[in-house]
Amino acid sequence: MYFAKNLRFLRRRAELSQSELADQLATDYNTISRYENGKSTPKLEALTKLSQVFHVSLDALRSQDLSQSPGPALEPGRVQTGGRREGEIPAKPAKHPLLVSVELDGTATSLERAVARLTAINEVVAGTT
């Protein structure tokens, strides 16, 4: 079984911390650490989520050494749902510590101003990535 090795390899290749991956699985980083160190084995639900996050089959995640050579699970050109190629790691979203407060007074005008302000902020943030 290559699960622990594959999990560490795929997580690092995706440039995710254990905490970031844990957030995607609704668990904590200690659980991810135990999986990567072979001290714990995830249940089917967690395995399924991991295969979806990394776009690899359950079988490949468990029984192929994905760090060696691109095998069938990582071949480019095999399209999965959503148009993403199997084995392709999604871009890591940029993190911007930004807190925006909007006051609404219940009128359509205040809502329009708030939407315009948030749209402008979103464009600035998107332009910085």
PDB file of C-alpha atoms in Angstrom:
ATOM      1  CA  MET A   1       0.000   0.000   0.000  1.00  0.00           C
ATOM      2  CA  TYR A   2       1.275   3.404  -1.004  1.00  0.00           C
ATOM      3  CA  PHE A   3      -1.461   5.532   0.531  1.00  0.00           C
ATOM      4  CA  ALA A   4       0.625   7.399   3.129  1.00  0.00           C
ATOM      5  CA  LYS A   5       3.447   8.131   0.672  1.00  0.00           C
ATOM      6  CA  ASN A   6       1.007   9.181  -2.058  1.00  0.00           C
ATOM      7  CA  LEU A   7      -0.916  11.477   0.246  1.00  0.00           C
ATOM      8  CA  ARG A   8       2.227  13.332   1.303  1.00  0.00           C
ATOM      9  CA  PHE A   9       3.443  13.502  -2.320  1.00  0.00           C
ATOM     10  CA  LEU A  10       0.133  14.809  -3.690  1.00  0.00           C
ATOM     11  CA  ARG A  11      -0.335  17.316  -0.863  1.00  0.00           C
ATOM     12  CA  ARG A  12       3.148  18.742  -1.353  1.00  0.00           C
ATOM     13  CA  ARG A  13       2.782  18.803  -5.126  1.00  0.00           C
ATOM     14  CA  ALA A  14      -0.427  20.800  -4.664  1.00  0.00           C
ATOM     15  CA  GLU A  15       1.465  23.119  -2.279  1.00  0.00           C
ATOM     16  CA  LEU A  16      -1.054  22.523   0.493  1.00  0.00           C
ATOM     17  CA  SER A  17      -0.224  22.465   4.169  1.00  0.00           C
ATOM     18  CA  GLN A  18      -1.659  19.708   6.316  1.00  0.00           C
ATOM     19  CA  SER A  19      -4.034  22.284   7.805  1.00  0.00           C
ATOM     20  CA  GLU A  20      -5.247  23.433   4.388  1.00  0.00           C
ATOM     21  CA  LEU A  21      -5.904  19.875   3.282  1.00  0.00           C
ATOM     22  CA  ALA A  22      -7.606  19.141   6.591  1.00  0.00           C
ATOM     23  CA  ASP A  23      -9.924  22.110   6.039  1.00  0.00           C
ATOM     24  CA  GLN A  24     -10.992  20.642   2.699  1.00  0.00           C
ATOM     25  CA  LEU A  25     -11.778  17.338   4.410  1.00  0.00           C
ATOM     26  CA  ALA A  26     -13.474  18.943   7.417  1.00  0.00           C
ATOM     27  CA  THR A  27     -10.941  17.447   9.821  1.00  0.00           C
ATOM     28  CA  ASP A  28      -7.770  18.643  11.568  1.00  0.00           C
ATOM     29  CA  TYR A  29      -4.105  18.628  10.594  1.00  0.00           C
ATOM     30  CA  ASN A  30      -3.318  15.911  13.167  1.00  0.00           C
ATOM     31  CA  THR A  31      -5.511  13.503  11.231  1.00  0.00           C
ATOM     32  CA  ILE A  32      -3.678  14.314   7.996  1.00  0.00           C
ATOM     33  CA  SER A  33      -0.358  13.833   9.796  1.00  0.00           C
ATOM     34  CA  ARG A  34      -1.458  10.418  11.072  1.00  0.00           C
ATOM     35  CA  TYR A  35      -2.522   9.426   7.536  1.00  0.00           C
ATOM     36  CA  GLU A  36       0.822  10.536   6.077  1.00  0.00           C
ATOM     37  CA  ASN A  37       2.809   8.718   8.773  1.00  0.00           C
ATOM     38  CA  GLY A  38       0.818   5.517   8.315  1.00  0.00           C
ATOM     39  CA  LYS A  39      -0.481   5.633  11.886  1.00  0.00           C
ATOM     40  CA  SER A  40      -4.098   5.845  10.763  1.00  0.00           C
ATOM     41  CA  THR A  41      -6.113   4.821   7.734  1.00  0.00           C
ATOM     42  CA  PRO A  42      -9.000   6.975   6.525  1.00  0.00           C
ATOM     43  CA  LYS A  43     -12.496   5.640   6.147  1.00  0.00           C
ATOM     44  CA  LEU A  44     -14.045   5.341   2.696  1.00  0.00           C
ATOM     45  CA  GLU A  45     -15.668   8.791   2.882  1.00  0.00           C
ATOM     46  CA  ALA A  46     -12.323  10.506   3.547  1.00  0.00           C
ATOM     47  CA  LEU A  47     -10.589   8.416   0.864  1.00  0.00           C
ATOM     48  CA  THR A  48     -13.239   9.460  -1.625  1.00  0.00           C
ATOM     49  CA  LYS A  49     -12.798  13.141  -0.750  1.00  0.00           C
ATOM     50  CA  LEU A  50      -9.020  12.826  -1.085  1.00  0.00           C
ATOM     51  CA  SER A  51      -9.323  11.206  -4.510  1.00  0.00           C
ATOM     52  CA  GLN A  52     -11.599  14.071  -5.574  1.00  0.00           C
ATOM     53  CA  VAL A  53      -9.280  16.755  -4.191  1.00  0.00           C
ATOM     54  CA  PHE A  54      -6.258  15.343  -6.015  1.00  0.00           C
ATOM     55  CA  HIS A  55      -8.142  14.025  -9.070  1.00  0.00           C
ATOM     56  CA  VAL A  56      -6.806  10.496  -8.846  1.00  0.00           C
ATOM     57  CA  SER A  57      -8.640   7.212  -8.616  1.00  0.00           C
ATOM     58  CA  LEU A  58      -9.105   5.475  -5.281  1.00  0.00           C
ATOM     59  CA  ASP A  59      -7.168   2.509  -6.596  1.00  0.00           C
ATOM     60  CA  ALA A  60      -4.223   4.671  -7.664  1.00  0.00           C
ATOM     61  CA  LEU A  61      -4.249   6.533  -4.351  1.00  0.00           C
ATOM     62  CA  ARG A  62      -3.996   3.268  -2.452  1.00  0.00           C
ATOM     63  CA  SER A  63      -1.968   0.918  -4.622  1.00  0.00           C
ATOM     64  CA  GLN A  64       0.291   2.840  -7.055  1.00  0.00           C
ATOM     65  CA  ASP A  65       3.447   4.758  -6.226  1.00  0.00           C
ATOM     66  CA  LEU A  66       2.405   8.097  -7.710  1.00  0.00           C
ATOM     67  CA  SER A  67       5.724   9.767  -6.898  1.00  0.00           C
ATOM     68  CA  GLN A  68       7.752   7.590  -9.292  1.00  0.00           C
ATOM     69  CA  SER A  69       6.453   7.955 -12.818  1.00  0.00           C
ATOM     70  CA  PRO A  70       3.188   9.177 -14.208  1.00  0.00           C
ATOM     71  CA  GLY A  71       1.126   6.032 -14.363  1.00  0.00           C
ATOM     72  CA  PRO A  72      -2.408   5.666 -15.632  1.00  0.00           C
ATOM     73  CA  ALA A  73      -3.815   7.747 -12.773  1.00  0.00           C
ATOM     74  CA  LEU A  74      -1.717  10.781 -13.679  1.00  0.00           C
ATOM     75  CA  GLU A  75      -1.651  10.641 -17.474  1.00  0.00           C
ATOM     76  CA  PRO A  76      -2.436  13.990 -19.029  1.00  0.00           C
ATOM     77  CA  GLY A  77      -5.267  13.993 -21.509  1.00  0.00           C
ATOM     78  CA  ARG A  78      -7.748  11.938 -19.518  1.00  0.00           C
ATOM     79  CA  VAL A  79     -10.532  14.352 -18.743  1.00  0.00           C
ATOM     80  CA  GLN A  80     -12.598  14.076 -15.602  1.00  0.00           C
ATOM     81  CA  THR A  81     -15.778  15.896 -14.710  1.00  0.00           C
ATOM     82  CA  GLY A  82     -15.495  19.644 -14.706  1.00  0.00           C
ATOM     83  CA  GLY A  83     -13.053  19.602 -17.640  1.00  0.00           C
ATOM     84  CA  ARG A  84     -10.019  19.175 -15.366  1.00  0.00           C
ATOM     85  CA  ARG A  85      -7.447  16.679 -16.518  1.00  0.00           C
ATOM     86  CA  GLU A  86      -6.798  13.735 -14.257  1.00  0.00           C
ATOM     87  CA  GLY A  87      -3.697  14.300 -12.156  1.00  0.00           C
ATOM     88  CA  GLU A  88      -3.824  18.048 -12.697  1.00  0.00           C
ATOM     89  CA  ILE A  89      -3.578  19.952  -9.447  1.00  0.00           C
ATOM     90  CA  PRO A  90      -5.874  22.953  -9.233  1.00  0.00           C
ATOM     91  CA  ALA A  91      -4.240  26.321  -8.707  1.00  0.00           C
ATOM     92  CA  LYS A  92      -3.925  27.220  -5.073  1.00  0.00           C
ATOM     93  CA  PRO A  93      -6.241  30.126  -4.339  1.00  0.00           C
ATOM     94  CA  ALA A  94      -4.539  33.280  -3.225  1.00  0.00           C
ATOM     95  CA  LYS A  95      -5.188  34.257   0.361  1.00  0.00           C
ATOM     96  CA  HIS A  96      -5.829  37.874   1.113  1.00  0.00           C
ATOM     97  CA  PRO A  97      -6.368  38.870   4.727  1.00  0.00           C
ATOM     98  CA  LEU A  98      -9.078  41.364   3.930  1.00  0.00           C
ATOM     99  CA  LEU A  99     -12.048  42.318   6.057  1.00  0.00           C
ATOM    100  CA  VAL A 100     -14.756  44.392   4.438  1.00  0.00           C
ATOM    101  CA  SER A 101     -17.597  45.938   6.369  1.00  0.00           C
ATOM    102  CA  VAL A 102     -20.705  47.165   4.574  1.00  0.00           C
ATOM    103  CA  GLU A 103     -23.556  49.038   6.211  1.00  0.00           C
ATOM    104  CA  LEU A 104     -26.997  48.706   4.713  1.00  0.00           C
ATOM    105  CA  ASP A 105     -29.965  50.847   5.628  1.00  0.00           C
ATOM    106  CA  GLY A 106     -32.536  48.699   3.865  1.00  0.00           C
ATOM    107  CA  THR A 107     -32.835  50.794   0.724  1.00  0.00           C
ATOM    108  CA  ALA A 108     -32.080  49.704  -2.799  1.00  0.00           C
ATOM    109  CA  THR A 109     -29.590  52.559  -3.121  1.00  0.00           C
ATOM    110  CA  SER A 110     -27.479  51.364  -0.190  1.00  0.00           C
ATOM    111  CA  LEU A 111     -27.521  47.844  -1.589  1.00  0.00           C
ATOM    112  CA  GLU A 112     -26.386  49.106  -5.007  1.00  0.00           C
ATOM    113  CA  ARG A 113     -23.546  51.079  -3.377  1.00  0.00           C
ATOM    114  CA  ALA A 114     -22.475  48.036  -1.376  1.00  0.00           C
ATOM    115  CA  VAL A 115     -22.476  45.792  -4.448  1.00  0.00           C
ATOM    116  CA  ALA A 116     -20.485  48.377  -6.410  1.00  0.00           C
ATOM    117  CA  ARG A 117     -17.949  48.709  -3.576  1.00  0.00           C
ATOM    118  CA  LEU A 118     -17.553  44.940  -3.184  1.00  0.00           C
ATOM    119  CA  THR A 119     -17.232  44.496  -6.954  1.00  0.00           C
ATOM    120  CA  ALA A 120     -14.479  47.130  -7.061  1.00  0.00           C
ATOM    121  CA  ILE A 121     -12.650  45.473  -4.158  1.00  0.00           C
ATOM    122  CA  ASN A 122     -12.962  42.072  -5.829  1.00  0.00           C
ATOM    123  CA  GLU A 123     -11.455  43.455  -9.042  1.00  0.00           C
ATOM    124  CA  VAL A 124      -8.506  44.927  -7.134  1.00  0.00           C
ATOM    125  CA  VAL A 125      -7.892  41.674  -5.272  1.00  0.00           C
ATOM    126  CA  ALA A 126      -8.261  39.577  -8.448  1.00  0.00           C
ATOM    127  CA  GLY A 127      -5.778  41.864 -10.185  1.00  0.00           C
ATOM    128  CA  THR A 128      -3.133  41.197  -7.529  1.00  0.00           C
ATOM    129  CA  THR A 129      -3.060  37.422  -8.030  1.00  0.00           C
TER     130      THR A 129
END
